[in-house]
PDB file of C-alpha atoms in Angstrom:
ATOM      1  CA  MET A   1       9.073  -1.755   4.415  1.00 87.00           C
ATOM      2  CA  MET A   2       8.407   0.679   1.520  1.00 92.00           C
ATOM      3  CA  THR A   3       6.809   4.094   1.881  1.00 95.00           C
ATOM      4  CA  TYR A   4       3.517   4.192  -0.116  1.00 96.00           C
ATOM      5  CA  GLY A   5       5.072   6.368  -2.826  1.00 97.00           C
ATOM      6  CA  GLU A   6       7.684   3.982  -3.292  1.00 96.00           C
ATOM      7  CA  ALA A   7       5.325   1.106  -3.541  1.00 96.00           C
ATOM      8  CA  PHE A   8       3.359   3.159  -6.071  1.00 97.00           C
ATOM      9  CA  ARG A   9       6.120   3.991  -7.871  1.00 97.00           C
ATOM     10  CA  TYR A  10       7.469   0.449  -8.215  1.00 96.00           C
ATOM     11  CA  PHE A  11       3.703  -0.873  -9.363  1.00 96.00           C
ATOM     12  CA  ARG A  12       3.516   2.140 -11.999  1.00 96.00           C
ATOM     13  CA  HIS A  13       6.944   1.147 -13.488  1.00 97.00           C
ATOM     14  CA  SER A  14       6.207  -2.446 -13.442  1.00 95.00           C
ATOM     15  CA  LYS A  15       3.123  -1.882 -15.322  1.00 95.00           C
ATOM     16  CA  GLY A  16       5.107   0.455 -17.811  1.00 96.00           C
ATOM     17  CA  LEU A  17       3.102   3.356 -17.299  1.00 97.00           C
ATOM     18  CA  THR A  18       4.221   7.057 -17.184  1.00 97.00           C
ATOM     19  CA  LEU A  19       3.301   9.872 -14.700  1.00 97.00           C
ATOM     20  CA  LYS A  20       1.525  11.338 -17.708  1.00 97.00           C
ATOM     21  CA  GLN A  21      -0.519   8.271 -18.316  1.00 97.00           C
ATOM     22  CA  VAL A  22      -1.631   8.113 -14.610  1.00 97.00           C
ATOM     23  CA  ALA A  23      -2.310  11.735 -14.060  1.00 97.00           C
ATOM     24  CA  ASP A  24      -5.756  13.059 -14.694  1.00 97.00           C
ATOM     25  CA  GLN A  25      -7.842  16.010 -13.007  1.00 96.00           C
ATOM     26  CA  MET A  26      -7.647  14.468  -9.705  1.00 96.00           C
ATOM     27  CA  ASN A  27      -4.153  13.742  -9.793  1.00 97.00           C
ATOM     28  CA  SER A  28      -1.600  16.037 -11.403  1.00 97.00           C
ATOM     29  CA  VAL A  29       1.660  14.470 -12.855  1.00 98.00           C
ATOM     30  CA  SER A  30       3.520  16.936 -10.261  1.00 98.00           C
ATOM     31  CA  LEU A  31       1.409  15.653  -7.274  1.00 98.00           C
ATOM     32  CA  ILE A  32       2.012  12.131  -8.293  1.00 98.00           C
ATOM     33  CA  GLY A  33       5.755  12.780  -8.665  1.00 98.00           C
ATOM     34  CA  GLN A  34       5.859  14.578  -5.141  1.00 98.00           C
ATOM     35  CA  PHE A  35       3.955  11.515  -3.773  1.00 98.00           C
ATOM     36  CA  GLU A  36       6.482   9.027  -5.034  1.00 97.00           C
ATOM     37  CA  THR A  37       9.268  10.670  -3.591  1.00 97.00           C
ATOM     38  CA  ASN A  38       7.940  11.224  -0.438  1.00 96.00           C
ATOM     39  CA  GLN A  39       7.730  14.998  -0.656  1.00 97.00           C
ATOM     40  CA  CYS A  40       3.999  15.089   0.169  1.00 97.00           C
ATOM     41  CA  HIS A  41       1.133  13.051   1.504  1.00 96.00           C
ATOM     42  CA  ILE A  42      -2.302  12.629  -0.459  1.00 97.00           C
ATOM     43  CA  SER A  43      -5.736  11.711   0.714  1.00 96.00           C
ATOM     44  CA  ILE A  44      -7.243   8.391   0.869  1.00 95.00           C
ATOM     45  CA  GLU A  45      -9.587   9.282  -1.772  1.00 97.00           C
ATOM     46  CA  ARG A  46      -6.904  10.244  -4.320  1.00 97.00           C
ATOM     47  CA  PHE A  47      -4.839   7.374  -3.318  1.00 97.00           C
ATOM     48  CA  VAL A  48      -7.582   4.768  -4.116  1.00 96.00           C
ATOM     49  CA  HIS A  49      -8.285   6.576  -7.166  1.00 97.00           C
ATOM     50  CA  LEU A  50      -4.374   6.164  -8.161  1.00 97.00           C
ATOM     51  CA  LEU A  51      -4.672   2.514  -7.268  1.00 97.00           C
ATOM     52  CA  ASP A  52      -7.543   2.103  -9.778  1.00 96.00           C
ATOM     53  CA  GLN A  53      -5.745   4.055 -12.452  1.00 96.00           C
ATOM     54  CA  ILE A  54      -2.766   1.521 -12.412  1.00 96.00           C
ATOM     55  CA  GLY A  55      -5.031  -1.355 -11.896  1.00 95.00           C
ATOM     56  CA  VAL A  56      -3.804  -2.514  -8.355  1.00 94.00           C
ATOM     57  CA  THR A  57      -5.799  -3.866  -5.499  1.00 91.00           C
ATOM     58  CA  TYR A  58      -5.127  -2.497  -2.076  1.00 92.00           C
ATOM     59  CA  ASP A  59      -4.214  -6.047  -0.786  1.00 85.00           C
ATOM     60  CA  GLU A  60      -1.557  -6.346  -3.853  1.00 89.00           C
ATOM     61  CA  PHE A  61      -0.230  -3.040  -2.880  1.00 93.00           C
ATOM     62  CA  GLN A  62       0.097  -3.731   0.993  1.00 91.00           C
ATOM     63  CA  LEU A  63       1.729  -7.160   0.266  1.00 87.00           C
ATOM     64  CA  LYS A  64       4.324  -5.342  -1.799  1.00 90.00           C
ATOM     65  CA  ARG A  65       4.603  -2.358   0.366  1.00 92.00           C
ATOM     66  CA  GLN A  66       4.929  -4.448   3.838  1.00 88.00           C
ATOM     67  CA  GLY A  67       7.431  -7.024   1.999  1.00 85.00           C
ATOM     68  CA  THR A  68       5.121  -9.855   3.186  1.00 74.00           C
ATOM     69  CA  THR A  69       4.480 -13.084   1.241  1.00 67.00           C
ATOM     70  CA  ARG A  70       1.237 -13.957   3.121  1.00 67.00           C
ATOM     71  CA  SER A  71      -1.834 -13.270   1.702  1.00 68.00           C
ATOM     72  CA  PRO A  72      -4.473 -10.529   3.511  1.00 68.00           C
ATOM     73  CA  ILE A  73      -6.323 -13.448   5.011  1.00 77.00           C
ATOM     74  CA  ARG A  74      -3.299 -15.329   6.036  1.00 73.00           C
ATOM     75  CA  GLN A  75      -1.630 -12.055   7.693  1.00 70.00           C
ATOM     76  CA  LYS A  76      -5.110 -11.788   9.680  1.00 77.00           C
ATOM     77  CA  ILE A  77      -4.855 -15.362  10.887  1.00 78.00           C
ATOM     78  CA  HIS A  78      -1.427 -14.943  11.609  1.00 69.00           C
ATOM     79  CA  GLU A  79      -1.952 -11.899  13.776  1.00 75.00           C
ATOM     80  CA  TYR A  80      -5.035 -13.259  15.466  1.00 75.00           C
ATOM     81  CA  ARG A  81      -2.835 -16.256  16.528  1.00 73.00           C
ATOM     82  CA  LYS A  82      -0.205 -14.285  17.943  1.00 68.00           C
ATOM     83  CA  MET A  83      -2.717 -12.019  19.823  1.00 68.00           C
ATOM     84  CA  SER A  84      -4.633 -15.130  21.045  1.00 63.00           C
ATOM     85  CA  SER A  85      -1.225 -17.035  22.364  1.00 61.00           C
ATOM     86  CA  ILE A  86      -1.073 -17.477  26.000  1.00 60.00           C
ATOM     87  CA  GLU A  87       2.251 -15.610  26.277  1.00 63.00           C
ATOM     88  CA  THR A  88       0.804 -12.568  24.651  1.00 60.00           C
ATOM     89  CA  VAL A  89      -2.210 -12.632  27.307  1.00 58.00           C
ATOM     90  CA  ILE A  90       0.046 -13.026  30.316  1.00 66.00           C
ATOM     91  CA  ALA A  91       2.185 -10.279  28.854  1.00 67.00           C
ATOM     92  CA  ALA A  92      -0.698  -8.137  28.417  1.00 64.00           C
ATOM     93  CA  HIS A  93      -2.398  -8.775  31.913  1.00 64.00           C
ATOM     94  CA  GLY A  94       0.833  -9.162  33.857  1.00 59.00           C
TER      95      GLY A  94
END
């Protein structure tokens, strides 16, 4: 699984964007660089803004970051089925 910064860098590079092209008044070149190299954490507001800057949805981002090939809906269905299996219920309740 990739970190948030690694996944962001992957998408930024895949779109041919430089740090300078993504930076603005909300997120400086320095801050984005530190985020990509896991030297700092950023707020959700800043993160969502960065995704908008590079034109990537949160779902696309999470698929890449988690290394899964399931769509967000299929992942939820999978998690639900896993939670509702009899083995899971027995394990949870002894």
